[in-house]
Coordinates of N, CA, C and O in Angstrom, one line a residue:
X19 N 144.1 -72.8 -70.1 CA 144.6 -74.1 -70.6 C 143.7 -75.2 -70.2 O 142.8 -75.1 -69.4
X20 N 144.0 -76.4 -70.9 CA 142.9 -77.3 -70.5 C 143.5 -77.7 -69.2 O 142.8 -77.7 -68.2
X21 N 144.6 -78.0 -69.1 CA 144.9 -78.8 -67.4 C 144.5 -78.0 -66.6 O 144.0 -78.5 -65.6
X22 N 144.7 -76.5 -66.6 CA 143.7 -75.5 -66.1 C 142.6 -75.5 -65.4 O 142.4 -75.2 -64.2
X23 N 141.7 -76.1 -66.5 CA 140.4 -76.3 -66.1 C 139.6 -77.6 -65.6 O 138.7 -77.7 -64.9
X24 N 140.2 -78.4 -66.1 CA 140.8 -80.1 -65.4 C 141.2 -79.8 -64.4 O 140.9 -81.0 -63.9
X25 N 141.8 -79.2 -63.3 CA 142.5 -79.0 -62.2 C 141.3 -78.4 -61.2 O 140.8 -78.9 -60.2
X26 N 141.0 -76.6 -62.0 CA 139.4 -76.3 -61.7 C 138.0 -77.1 -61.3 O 137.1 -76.9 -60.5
X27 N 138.3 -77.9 -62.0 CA 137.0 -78.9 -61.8 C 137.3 -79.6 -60.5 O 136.8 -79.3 -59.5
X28 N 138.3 -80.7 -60.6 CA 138.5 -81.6 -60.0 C 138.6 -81.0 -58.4 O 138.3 -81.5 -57.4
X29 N 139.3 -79.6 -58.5 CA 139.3 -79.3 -56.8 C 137.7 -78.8 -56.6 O 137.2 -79.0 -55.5
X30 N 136.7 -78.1 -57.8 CA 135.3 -77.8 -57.1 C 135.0 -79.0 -56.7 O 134.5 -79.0 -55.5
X31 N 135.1 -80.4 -57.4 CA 134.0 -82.2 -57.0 C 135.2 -82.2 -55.5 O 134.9 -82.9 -54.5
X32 N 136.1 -81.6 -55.5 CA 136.5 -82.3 -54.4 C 136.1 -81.2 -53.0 O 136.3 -81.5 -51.8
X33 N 135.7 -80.4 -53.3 CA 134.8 -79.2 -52.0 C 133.5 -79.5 -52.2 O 132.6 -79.1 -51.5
X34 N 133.2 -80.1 -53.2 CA 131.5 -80.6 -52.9 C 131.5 -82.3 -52.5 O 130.6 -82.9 -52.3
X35 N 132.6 -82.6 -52.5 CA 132.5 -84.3 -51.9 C 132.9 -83.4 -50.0 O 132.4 -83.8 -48.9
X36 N 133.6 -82.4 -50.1 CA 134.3 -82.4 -48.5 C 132.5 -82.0 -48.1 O 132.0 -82.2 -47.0
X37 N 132.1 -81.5 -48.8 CA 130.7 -80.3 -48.2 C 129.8 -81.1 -48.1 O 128.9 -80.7 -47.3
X38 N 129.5 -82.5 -48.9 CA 128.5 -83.7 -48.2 C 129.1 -84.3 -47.0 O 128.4 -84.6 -46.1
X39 N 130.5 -84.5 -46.9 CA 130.9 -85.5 -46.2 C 130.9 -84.7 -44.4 O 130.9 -85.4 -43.4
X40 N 130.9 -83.5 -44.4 CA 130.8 -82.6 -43.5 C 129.4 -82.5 -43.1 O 129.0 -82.5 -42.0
X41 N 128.6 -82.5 -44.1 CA 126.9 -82.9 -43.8 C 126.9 -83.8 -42.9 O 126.8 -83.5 -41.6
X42 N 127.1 -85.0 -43.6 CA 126.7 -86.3 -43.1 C 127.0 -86.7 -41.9 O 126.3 -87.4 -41.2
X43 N 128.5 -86.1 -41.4 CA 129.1 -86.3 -39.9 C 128.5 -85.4 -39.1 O 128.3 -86.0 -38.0
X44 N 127.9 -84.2 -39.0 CA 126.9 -83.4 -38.5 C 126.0 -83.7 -38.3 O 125.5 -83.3 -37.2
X45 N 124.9 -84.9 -39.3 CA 123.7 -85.4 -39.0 C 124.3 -86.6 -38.0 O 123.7 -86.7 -36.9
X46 N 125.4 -87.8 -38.3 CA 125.5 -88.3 -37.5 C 125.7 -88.1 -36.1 O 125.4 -88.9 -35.2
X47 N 126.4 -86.5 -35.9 CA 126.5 -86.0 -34.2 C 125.2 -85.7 -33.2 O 125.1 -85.9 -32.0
X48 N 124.3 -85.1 -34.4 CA 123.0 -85.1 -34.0 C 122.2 -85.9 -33.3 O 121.7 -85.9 -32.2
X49 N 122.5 -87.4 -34.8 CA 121.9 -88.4 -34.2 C 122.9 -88.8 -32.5 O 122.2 -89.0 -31.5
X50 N 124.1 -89.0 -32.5 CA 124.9 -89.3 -31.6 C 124.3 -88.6 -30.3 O 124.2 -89.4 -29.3
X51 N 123.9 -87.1 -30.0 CA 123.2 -86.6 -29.2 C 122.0 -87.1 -28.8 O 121.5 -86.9 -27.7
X52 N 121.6 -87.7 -29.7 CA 120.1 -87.9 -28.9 C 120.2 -88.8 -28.5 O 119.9 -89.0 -27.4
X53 N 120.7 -89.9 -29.4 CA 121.5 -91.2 -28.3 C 121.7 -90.5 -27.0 O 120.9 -90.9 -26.2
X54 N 122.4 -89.8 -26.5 CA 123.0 -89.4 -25.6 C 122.0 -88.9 -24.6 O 122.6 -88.9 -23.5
X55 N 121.2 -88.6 -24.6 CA 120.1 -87.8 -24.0 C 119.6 -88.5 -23.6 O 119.1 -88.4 -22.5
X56 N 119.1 -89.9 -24.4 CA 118.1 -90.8 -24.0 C 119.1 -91.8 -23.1 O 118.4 -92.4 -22.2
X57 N 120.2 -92.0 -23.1 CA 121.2 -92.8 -21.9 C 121.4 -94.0 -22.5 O 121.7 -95.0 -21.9
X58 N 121.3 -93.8 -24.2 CA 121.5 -95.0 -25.5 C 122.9 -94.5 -25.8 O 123.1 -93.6 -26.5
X59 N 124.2 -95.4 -25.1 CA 125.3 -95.1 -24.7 C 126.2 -95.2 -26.2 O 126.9 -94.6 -26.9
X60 N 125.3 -97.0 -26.1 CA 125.9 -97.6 -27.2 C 125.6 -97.3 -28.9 O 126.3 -97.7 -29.8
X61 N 124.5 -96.5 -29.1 CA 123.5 -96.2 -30.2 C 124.9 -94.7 -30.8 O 125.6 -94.6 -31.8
X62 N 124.7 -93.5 -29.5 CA 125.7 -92.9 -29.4 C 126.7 -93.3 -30.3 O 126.8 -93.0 -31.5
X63 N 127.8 -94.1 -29.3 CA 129.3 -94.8 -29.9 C 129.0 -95.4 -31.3 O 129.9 -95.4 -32.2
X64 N 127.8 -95.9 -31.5 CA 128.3 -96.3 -33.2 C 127.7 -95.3 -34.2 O 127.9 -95.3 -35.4
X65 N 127.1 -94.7 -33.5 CA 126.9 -92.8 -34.6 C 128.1 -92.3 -34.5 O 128.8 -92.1 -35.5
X66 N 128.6 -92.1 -33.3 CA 130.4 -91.6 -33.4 C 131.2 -92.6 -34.2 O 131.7 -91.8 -35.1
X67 N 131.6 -93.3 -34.3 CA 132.5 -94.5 -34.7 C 131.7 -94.5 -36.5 O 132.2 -95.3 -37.3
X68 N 130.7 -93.8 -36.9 CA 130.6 -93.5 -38.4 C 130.9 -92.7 -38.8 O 131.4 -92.8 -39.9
X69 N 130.9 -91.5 -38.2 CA 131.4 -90.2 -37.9 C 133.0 -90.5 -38.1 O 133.6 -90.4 -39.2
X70 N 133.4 -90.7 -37.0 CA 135.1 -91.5 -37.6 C 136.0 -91.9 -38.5 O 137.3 -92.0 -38.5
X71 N 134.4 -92.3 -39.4 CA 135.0 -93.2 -40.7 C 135.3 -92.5 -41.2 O 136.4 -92.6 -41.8
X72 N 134.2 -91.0 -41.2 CA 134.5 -89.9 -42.5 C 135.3 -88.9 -42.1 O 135.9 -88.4 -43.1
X73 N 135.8 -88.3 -40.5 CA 136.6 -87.7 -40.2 C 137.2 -88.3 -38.9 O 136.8 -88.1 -37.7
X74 N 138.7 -89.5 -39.6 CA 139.3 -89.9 -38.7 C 140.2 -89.2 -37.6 O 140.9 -89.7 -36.8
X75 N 140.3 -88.0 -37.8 CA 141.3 -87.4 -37.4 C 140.8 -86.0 -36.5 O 141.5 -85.0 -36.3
X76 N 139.1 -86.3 -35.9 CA 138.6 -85.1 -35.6 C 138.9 -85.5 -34.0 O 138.6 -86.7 -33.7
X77 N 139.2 -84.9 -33.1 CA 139.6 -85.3 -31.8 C 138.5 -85.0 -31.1 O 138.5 -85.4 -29.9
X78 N 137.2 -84.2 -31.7 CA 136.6 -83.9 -30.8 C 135.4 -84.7 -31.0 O 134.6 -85.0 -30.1
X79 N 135.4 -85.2 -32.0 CA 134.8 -86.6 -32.0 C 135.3 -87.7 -31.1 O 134.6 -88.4 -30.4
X80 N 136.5 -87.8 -31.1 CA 137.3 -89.0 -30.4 C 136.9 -88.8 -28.8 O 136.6 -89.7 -28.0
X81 N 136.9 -87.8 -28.8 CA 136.4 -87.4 -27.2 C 135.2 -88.2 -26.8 O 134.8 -89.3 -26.2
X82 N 134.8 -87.4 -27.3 CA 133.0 -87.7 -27.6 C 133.0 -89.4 -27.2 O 132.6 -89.8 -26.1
X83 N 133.3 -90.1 -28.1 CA 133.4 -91.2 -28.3 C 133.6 -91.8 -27.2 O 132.8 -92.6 -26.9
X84 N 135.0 -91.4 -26.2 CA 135.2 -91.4 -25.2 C 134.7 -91.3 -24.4 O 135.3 -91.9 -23.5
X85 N 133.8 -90.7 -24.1 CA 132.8 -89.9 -23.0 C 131.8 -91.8 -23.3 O 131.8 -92.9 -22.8
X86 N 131.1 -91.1 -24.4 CA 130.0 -92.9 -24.8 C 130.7 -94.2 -23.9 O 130.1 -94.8 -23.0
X87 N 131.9 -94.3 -24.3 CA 132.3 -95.4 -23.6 C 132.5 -95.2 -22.1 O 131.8 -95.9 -21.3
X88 N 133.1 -94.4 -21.8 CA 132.9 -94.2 -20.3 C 131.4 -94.3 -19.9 O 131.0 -95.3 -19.3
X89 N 130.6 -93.2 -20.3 CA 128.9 -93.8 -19.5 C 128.8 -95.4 -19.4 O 128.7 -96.0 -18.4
X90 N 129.0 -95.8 -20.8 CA 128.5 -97.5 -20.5 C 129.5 -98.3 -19.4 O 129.0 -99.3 -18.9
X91 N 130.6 -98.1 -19.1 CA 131.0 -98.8 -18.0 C 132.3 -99.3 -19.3 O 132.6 -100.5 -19.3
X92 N 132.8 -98.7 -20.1 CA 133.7 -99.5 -21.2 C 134.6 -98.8 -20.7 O 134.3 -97.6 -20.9
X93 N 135.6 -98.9 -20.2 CA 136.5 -97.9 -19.6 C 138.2 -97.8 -19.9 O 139.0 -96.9 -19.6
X94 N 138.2 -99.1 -20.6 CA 139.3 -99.6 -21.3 C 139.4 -99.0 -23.2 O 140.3 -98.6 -23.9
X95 N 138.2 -99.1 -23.3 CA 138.1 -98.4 -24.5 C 137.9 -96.8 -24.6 O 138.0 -96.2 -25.6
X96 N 137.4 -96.0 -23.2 CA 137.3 -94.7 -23.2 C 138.6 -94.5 -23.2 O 139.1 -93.9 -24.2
X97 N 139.6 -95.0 -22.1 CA 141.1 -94.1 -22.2 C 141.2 -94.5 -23.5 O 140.8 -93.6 -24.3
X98 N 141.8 -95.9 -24.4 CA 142.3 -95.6 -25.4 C 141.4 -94.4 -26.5 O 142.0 -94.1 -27.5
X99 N 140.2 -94.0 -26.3 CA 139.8 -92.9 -27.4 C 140.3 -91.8 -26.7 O 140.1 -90.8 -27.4
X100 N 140.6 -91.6 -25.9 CA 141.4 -90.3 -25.3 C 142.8 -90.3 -25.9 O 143.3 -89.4 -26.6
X101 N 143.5 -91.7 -25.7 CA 145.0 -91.7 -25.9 C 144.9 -91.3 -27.8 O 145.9 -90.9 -28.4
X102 N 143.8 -91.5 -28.2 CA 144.1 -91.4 -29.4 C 143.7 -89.9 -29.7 O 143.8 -89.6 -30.9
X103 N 143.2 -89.0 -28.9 CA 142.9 -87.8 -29.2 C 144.5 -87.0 -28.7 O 144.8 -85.9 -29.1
X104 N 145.4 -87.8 -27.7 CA 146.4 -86.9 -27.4 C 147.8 -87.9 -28.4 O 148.9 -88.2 -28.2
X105 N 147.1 -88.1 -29.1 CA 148.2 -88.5 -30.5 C 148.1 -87.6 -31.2 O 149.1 -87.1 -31.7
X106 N 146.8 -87.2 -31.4 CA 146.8 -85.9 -32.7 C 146.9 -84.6 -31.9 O 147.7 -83.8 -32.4
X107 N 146.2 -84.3 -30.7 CA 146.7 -82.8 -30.6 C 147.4 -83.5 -29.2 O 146.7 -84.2 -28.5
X108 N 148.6 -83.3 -28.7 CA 149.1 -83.4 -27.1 C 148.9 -82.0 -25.9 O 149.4 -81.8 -24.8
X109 N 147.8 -81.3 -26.8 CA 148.0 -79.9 -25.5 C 146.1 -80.1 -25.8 O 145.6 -79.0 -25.9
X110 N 145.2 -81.2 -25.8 CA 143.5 -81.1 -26.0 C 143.2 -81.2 -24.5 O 143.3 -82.2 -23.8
X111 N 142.8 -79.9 -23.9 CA 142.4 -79.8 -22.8 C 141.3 -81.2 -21.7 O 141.3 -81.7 -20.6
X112 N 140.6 -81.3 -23.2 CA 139.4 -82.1 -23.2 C 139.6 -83.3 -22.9 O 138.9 -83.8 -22.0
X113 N 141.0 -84.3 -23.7 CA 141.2 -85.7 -23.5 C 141.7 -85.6 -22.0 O 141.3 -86.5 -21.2
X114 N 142.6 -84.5 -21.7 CA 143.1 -85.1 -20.5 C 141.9 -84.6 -18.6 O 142.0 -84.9 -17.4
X115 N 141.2 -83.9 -19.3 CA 139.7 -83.5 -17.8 C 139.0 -85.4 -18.4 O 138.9 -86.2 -17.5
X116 N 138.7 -85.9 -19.5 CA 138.1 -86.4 -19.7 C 139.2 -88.3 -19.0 O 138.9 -89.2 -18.2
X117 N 140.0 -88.1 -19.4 CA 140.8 -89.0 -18.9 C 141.1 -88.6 -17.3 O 141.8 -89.6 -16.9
X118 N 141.1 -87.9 -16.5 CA 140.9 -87.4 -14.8 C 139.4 -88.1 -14.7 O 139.0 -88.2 -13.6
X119 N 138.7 -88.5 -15.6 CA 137.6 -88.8 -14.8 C 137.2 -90.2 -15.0 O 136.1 -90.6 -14.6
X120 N 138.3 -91.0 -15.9 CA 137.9 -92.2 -15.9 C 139.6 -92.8 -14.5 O 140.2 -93.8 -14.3
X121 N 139.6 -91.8 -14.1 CA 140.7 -92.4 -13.1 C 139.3 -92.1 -11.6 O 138.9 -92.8 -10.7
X122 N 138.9 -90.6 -12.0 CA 137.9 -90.9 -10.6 C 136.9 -91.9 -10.3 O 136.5 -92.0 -9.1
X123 N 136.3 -92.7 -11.6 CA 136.1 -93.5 -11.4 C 136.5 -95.0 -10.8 O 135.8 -95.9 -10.5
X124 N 137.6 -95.0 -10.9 CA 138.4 -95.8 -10.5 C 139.0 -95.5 -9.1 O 139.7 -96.3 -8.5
X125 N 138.7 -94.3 -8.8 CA 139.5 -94.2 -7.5 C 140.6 -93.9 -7.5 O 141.1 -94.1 -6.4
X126 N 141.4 -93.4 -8.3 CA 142.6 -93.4 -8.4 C 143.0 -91.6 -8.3 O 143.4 -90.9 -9.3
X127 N 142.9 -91.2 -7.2 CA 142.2 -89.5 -6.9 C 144.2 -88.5 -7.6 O 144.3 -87.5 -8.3
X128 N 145.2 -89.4 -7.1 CA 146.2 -89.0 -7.1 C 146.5 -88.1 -8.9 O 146.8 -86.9 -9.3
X129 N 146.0 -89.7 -9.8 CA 146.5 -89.6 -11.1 C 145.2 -88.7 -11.6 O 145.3 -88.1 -12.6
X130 N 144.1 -88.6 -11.0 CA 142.9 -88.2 -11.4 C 143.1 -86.4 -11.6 O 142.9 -85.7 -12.6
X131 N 143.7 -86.0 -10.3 CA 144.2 -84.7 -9.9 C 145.2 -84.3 -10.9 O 145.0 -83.2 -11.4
X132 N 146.2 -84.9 -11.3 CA 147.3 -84.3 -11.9 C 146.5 -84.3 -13.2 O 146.5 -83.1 -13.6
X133 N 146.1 -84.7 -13.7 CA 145.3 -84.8 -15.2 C 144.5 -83.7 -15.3 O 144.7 -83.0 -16.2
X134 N 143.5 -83.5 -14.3 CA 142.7 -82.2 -13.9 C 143.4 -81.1 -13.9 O 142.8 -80.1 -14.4
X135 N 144.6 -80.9 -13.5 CA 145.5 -79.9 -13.1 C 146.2 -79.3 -14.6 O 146.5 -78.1 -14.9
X136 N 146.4 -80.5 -15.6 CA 146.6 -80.4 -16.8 C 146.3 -79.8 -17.3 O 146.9 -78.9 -17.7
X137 N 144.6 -80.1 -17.8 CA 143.3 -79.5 -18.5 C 143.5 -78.4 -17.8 O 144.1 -77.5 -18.5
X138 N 143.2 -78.0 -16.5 CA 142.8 -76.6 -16.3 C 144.4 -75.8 -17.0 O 144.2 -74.9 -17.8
X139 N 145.4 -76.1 -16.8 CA 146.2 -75.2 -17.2 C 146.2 -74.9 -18.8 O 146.4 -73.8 -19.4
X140 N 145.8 -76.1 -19.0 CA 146.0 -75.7 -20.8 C 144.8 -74.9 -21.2 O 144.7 -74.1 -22.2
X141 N 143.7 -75.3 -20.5 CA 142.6 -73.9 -20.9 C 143.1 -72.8 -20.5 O 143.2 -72.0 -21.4
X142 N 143.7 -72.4 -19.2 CA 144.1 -71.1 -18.9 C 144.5 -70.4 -20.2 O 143.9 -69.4 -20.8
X143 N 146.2 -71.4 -20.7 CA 146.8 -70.8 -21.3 C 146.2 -70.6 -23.2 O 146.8 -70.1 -24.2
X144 N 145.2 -71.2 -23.0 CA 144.4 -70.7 -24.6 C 143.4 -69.9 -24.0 O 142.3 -70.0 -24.6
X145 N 143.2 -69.2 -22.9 CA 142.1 -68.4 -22.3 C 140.9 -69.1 -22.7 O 140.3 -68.4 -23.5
X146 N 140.4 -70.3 -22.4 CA 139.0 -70.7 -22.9 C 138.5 -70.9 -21.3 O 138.1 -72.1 -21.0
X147 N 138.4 -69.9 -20.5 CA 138.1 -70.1 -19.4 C 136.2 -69.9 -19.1 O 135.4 -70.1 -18.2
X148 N 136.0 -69.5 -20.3 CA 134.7 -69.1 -20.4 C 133.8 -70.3 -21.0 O 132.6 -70.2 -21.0
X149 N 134.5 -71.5 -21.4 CA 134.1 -72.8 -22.1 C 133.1 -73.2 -21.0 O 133.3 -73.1 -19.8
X150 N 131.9 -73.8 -21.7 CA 131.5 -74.2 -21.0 C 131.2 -75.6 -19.8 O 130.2 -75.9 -19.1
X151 N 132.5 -76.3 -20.0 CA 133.0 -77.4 -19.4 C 134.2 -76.9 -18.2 O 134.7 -77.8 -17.4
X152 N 134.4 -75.9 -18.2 CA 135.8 -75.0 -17.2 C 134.9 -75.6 -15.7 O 135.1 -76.7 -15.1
X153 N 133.9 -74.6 -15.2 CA 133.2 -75.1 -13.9 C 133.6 -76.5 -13.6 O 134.2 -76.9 -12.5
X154 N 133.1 -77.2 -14.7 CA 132.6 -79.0 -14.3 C 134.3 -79.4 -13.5 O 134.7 -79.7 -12.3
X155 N 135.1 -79.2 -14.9 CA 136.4 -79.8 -14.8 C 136.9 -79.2 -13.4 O 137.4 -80.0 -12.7
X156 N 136.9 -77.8 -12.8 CA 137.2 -77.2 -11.7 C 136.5 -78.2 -11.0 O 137.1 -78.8 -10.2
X157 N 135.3 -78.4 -11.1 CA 134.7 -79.1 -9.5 C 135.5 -80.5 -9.5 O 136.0 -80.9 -8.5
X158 N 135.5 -81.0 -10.6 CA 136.1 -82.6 -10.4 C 137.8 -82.5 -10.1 O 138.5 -83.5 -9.8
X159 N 138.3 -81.4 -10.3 CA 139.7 -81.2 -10.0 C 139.4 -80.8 -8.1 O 140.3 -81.3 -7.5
X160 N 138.7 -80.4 -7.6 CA 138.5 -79.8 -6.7 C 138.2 -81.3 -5.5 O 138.4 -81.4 -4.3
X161 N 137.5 -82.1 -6.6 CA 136.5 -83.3 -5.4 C 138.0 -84.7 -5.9 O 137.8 -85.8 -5.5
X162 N 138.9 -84.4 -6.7 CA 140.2 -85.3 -6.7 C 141.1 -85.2 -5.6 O 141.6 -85.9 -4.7
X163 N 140.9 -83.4 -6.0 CA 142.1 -82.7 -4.5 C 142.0 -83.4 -3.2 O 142.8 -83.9 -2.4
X164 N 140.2 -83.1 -3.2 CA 140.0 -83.5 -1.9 C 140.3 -84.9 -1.3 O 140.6 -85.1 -0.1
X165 N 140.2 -85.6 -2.2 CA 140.0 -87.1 -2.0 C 141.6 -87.4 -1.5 O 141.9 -88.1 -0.5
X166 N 142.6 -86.7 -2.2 CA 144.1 -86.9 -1.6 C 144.3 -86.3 -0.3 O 145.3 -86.4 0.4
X167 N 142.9 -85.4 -0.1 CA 143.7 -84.9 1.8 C 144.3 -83.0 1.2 O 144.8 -82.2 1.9
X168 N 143.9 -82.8 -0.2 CA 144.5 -81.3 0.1 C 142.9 -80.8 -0.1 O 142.4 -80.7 -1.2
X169 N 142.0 -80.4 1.3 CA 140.5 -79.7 1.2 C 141.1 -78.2 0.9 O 140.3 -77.4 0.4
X170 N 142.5 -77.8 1.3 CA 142.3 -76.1 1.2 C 142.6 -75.8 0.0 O 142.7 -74.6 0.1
X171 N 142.9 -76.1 -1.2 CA 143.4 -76.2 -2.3 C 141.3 -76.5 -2.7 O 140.5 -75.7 -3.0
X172 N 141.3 -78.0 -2.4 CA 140.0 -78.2 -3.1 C 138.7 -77.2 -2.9 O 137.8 -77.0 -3.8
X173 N 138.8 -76.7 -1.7 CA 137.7 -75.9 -1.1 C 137.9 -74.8 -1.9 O 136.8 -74.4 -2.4
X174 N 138.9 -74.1 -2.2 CA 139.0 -72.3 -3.3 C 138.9 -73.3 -5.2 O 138.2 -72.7 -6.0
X175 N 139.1 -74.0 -5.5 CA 138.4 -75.0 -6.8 C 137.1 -74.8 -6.6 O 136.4 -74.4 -7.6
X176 N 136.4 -75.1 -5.5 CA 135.1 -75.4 -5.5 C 134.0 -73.8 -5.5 O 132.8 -73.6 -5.7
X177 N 135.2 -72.9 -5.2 CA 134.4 -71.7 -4.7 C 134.2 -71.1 -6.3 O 133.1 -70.8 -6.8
X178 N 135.5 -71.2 -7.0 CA 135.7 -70.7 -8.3 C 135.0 -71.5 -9.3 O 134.6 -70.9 -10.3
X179 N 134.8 -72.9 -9.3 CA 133.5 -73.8 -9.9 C 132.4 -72.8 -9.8 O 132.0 -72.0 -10.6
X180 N 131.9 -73.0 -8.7 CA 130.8 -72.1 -8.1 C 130.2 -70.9 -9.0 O 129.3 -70.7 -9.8
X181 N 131.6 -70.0 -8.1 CA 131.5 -68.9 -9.3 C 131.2 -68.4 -10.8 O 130.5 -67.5 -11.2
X182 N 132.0 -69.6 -11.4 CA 131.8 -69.9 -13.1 C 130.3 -70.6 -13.0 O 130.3 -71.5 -13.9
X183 N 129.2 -70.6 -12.4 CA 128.0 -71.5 -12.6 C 127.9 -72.9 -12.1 O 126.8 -73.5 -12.0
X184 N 129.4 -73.5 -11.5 CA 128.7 -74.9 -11.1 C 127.5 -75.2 -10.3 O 127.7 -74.7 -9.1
X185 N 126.9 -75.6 -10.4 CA 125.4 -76.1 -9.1 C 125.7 -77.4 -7.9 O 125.2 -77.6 -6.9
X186 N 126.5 -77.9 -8.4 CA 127.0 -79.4 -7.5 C 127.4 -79.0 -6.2 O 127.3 -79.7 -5.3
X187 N 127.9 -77.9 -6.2 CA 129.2 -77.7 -5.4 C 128.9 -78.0 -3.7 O 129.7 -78.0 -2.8
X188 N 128.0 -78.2 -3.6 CA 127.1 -78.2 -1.8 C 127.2 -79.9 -2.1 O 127.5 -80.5 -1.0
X189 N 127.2 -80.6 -3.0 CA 127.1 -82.5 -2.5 C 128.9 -82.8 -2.5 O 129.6 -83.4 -1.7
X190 N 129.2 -82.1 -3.8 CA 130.6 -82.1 -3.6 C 131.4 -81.9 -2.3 O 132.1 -82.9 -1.9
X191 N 131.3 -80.5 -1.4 CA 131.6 -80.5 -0.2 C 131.2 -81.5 0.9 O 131.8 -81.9 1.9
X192 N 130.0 -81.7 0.6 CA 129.7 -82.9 1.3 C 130.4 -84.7 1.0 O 130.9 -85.6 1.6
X193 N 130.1 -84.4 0.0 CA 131.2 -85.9 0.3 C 132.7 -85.5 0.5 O 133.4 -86.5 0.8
X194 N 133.3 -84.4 0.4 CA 135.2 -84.0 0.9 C 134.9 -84.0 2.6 O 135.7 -84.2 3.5
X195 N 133.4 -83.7 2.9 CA 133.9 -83.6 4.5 C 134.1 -82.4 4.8 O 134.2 -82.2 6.0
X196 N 134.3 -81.1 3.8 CA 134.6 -80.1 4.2 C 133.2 -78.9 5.3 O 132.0 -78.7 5.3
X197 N 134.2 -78.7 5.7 CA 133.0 -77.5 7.0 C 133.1 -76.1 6.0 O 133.8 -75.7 5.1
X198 N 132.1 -75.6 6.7 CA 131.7 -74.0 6.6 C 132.9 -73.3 6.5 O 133.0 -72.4 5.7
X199 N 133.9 -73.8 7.4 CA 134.9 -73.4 7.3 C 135.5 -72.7 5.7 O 135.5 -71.7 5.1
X200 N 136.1 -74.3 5.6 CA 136.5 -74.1 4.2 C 135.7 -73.5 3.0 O 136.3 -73.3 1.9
X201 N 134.8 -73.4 3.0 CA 134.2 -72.7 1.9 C 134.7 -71.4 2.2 O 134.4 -70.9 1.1
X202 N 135.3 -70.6 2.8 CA 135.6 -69.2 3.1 C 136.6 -69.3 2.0 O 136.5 -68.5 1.1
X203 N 137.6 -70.3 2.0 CA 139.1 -70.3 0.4 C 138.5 -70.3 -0.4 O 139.1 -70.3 -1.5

C-alpha cells in the first residue's frame, strides 16, 4: 500500500537523521577529549553541552560534563550535572563516585564516603567490577574512610584498589597516616 511505503520511507530518513546525529556527538566527544587532555576544561564543557543538544538524555555525557566542571573549579554546576544524571538513571554508579568527589573536595569526608560506598555497591551489583574506574573510586572511598577516622576499613579499600591496578595507593596512605601496619587489611 502506499501508506506502507510512506511509513517505509519516513522511518529509513528517520535512522539516517539518528545515524548523522550519532556521528556528530561522537566527533564532538572526541573533540571534548582532547579538550580534556590539554586541561581546556572549558573548550571540553561546551563540546559536551553540544553533544547535549543532540542527545539530551545521555547520562554519560552528563557525567562527563560534570567531571569538566569539576576540573575548572565550577563545582555548583558539576553536582547539578550529576543531579541530572540521577534524574534519568537513580542506580548510575558514575554520578554518585563522581559526586563523592566533589564532596572530597570540599572536605566534606562523611557525605563523600557514603556516596563512594553507593557507587561501589551498585557496580558490585551489575558486576562491572572490572570497569576501569572501580580501582580509582575504591582508592577515593578508601582516602574518605580515612579522613573520618575508620583507617582499618580504609587500609583493606586501599589494598583491593591496589590490587585492581591502582598506582596512588603509597601517597594515599601517606596522607591517612596509616603505618605498615595497616596495609596488612
Amino acid at each position: 500500500t502506499t501508506e506502507g511505503v510512506q511509513k517505509m520511507l519516513m522511518d529509513n530518513d528517520s535512522a539516517v537523521e539518528q545515524e548523522m546525529r550519532d556521528a556528530k556527538v561522537l566527533d564532538l566527544l572526541m573533540d571534548a577529549e582532547k579538550c580534556r587532555q590539554q586541561r581546556d576544561y572549558g573548550g571540553e564543557a561546551r563540546m559536551l553541552s553540544f553533544a547535549l543538544k543532540l542527545k539530551p538524555d545521555d547520562t554519560m555525557i552528563w557525567n562527563k560534563l560534570g567531571r569538566a566542571y569539576r576540573a575548572a573549579g565550577f563545582l555548583d554546576k558539576a553536582v547539578s550535572c550529576y543531579e541530572k544524571v540521577l534524574s534519568l538513571d537513580h542506580d548510575d554508579p558514575w554520578a554518585y563516585a563522581n559526586l563523592g568527589g566533589v564532596h572530597l573536595v570540599q572536605e566534606n569526608y562523611t557525605a563523600a564516603s557514603e556516596l563512594y560506598a553507593k557507587a561501589v555497591w551498585l557496580l558490585e551489583i551489575a558486576n562491572k567490577l572490572t570497569d576501569r574506574d572501580y580501582p580509582t573510586i575504591l582508592a577515593n572511598y578508601a582516602f574518605a574512610l580515612g579522613k573520618t577516622g575508620d583507617k582499618r576499613q580504609a587500609a583493606k579499600l586501599l589494598k583491593e584498589a591496589e590490587n585492581r591496578g591502582y598506582t596512588n595507593c603509597a601517597y594515599i596512605r601517606k596522607q591517612l597516616k596509616l603505618s605498615l601496619f595497616d596495609k596488612l587489611f
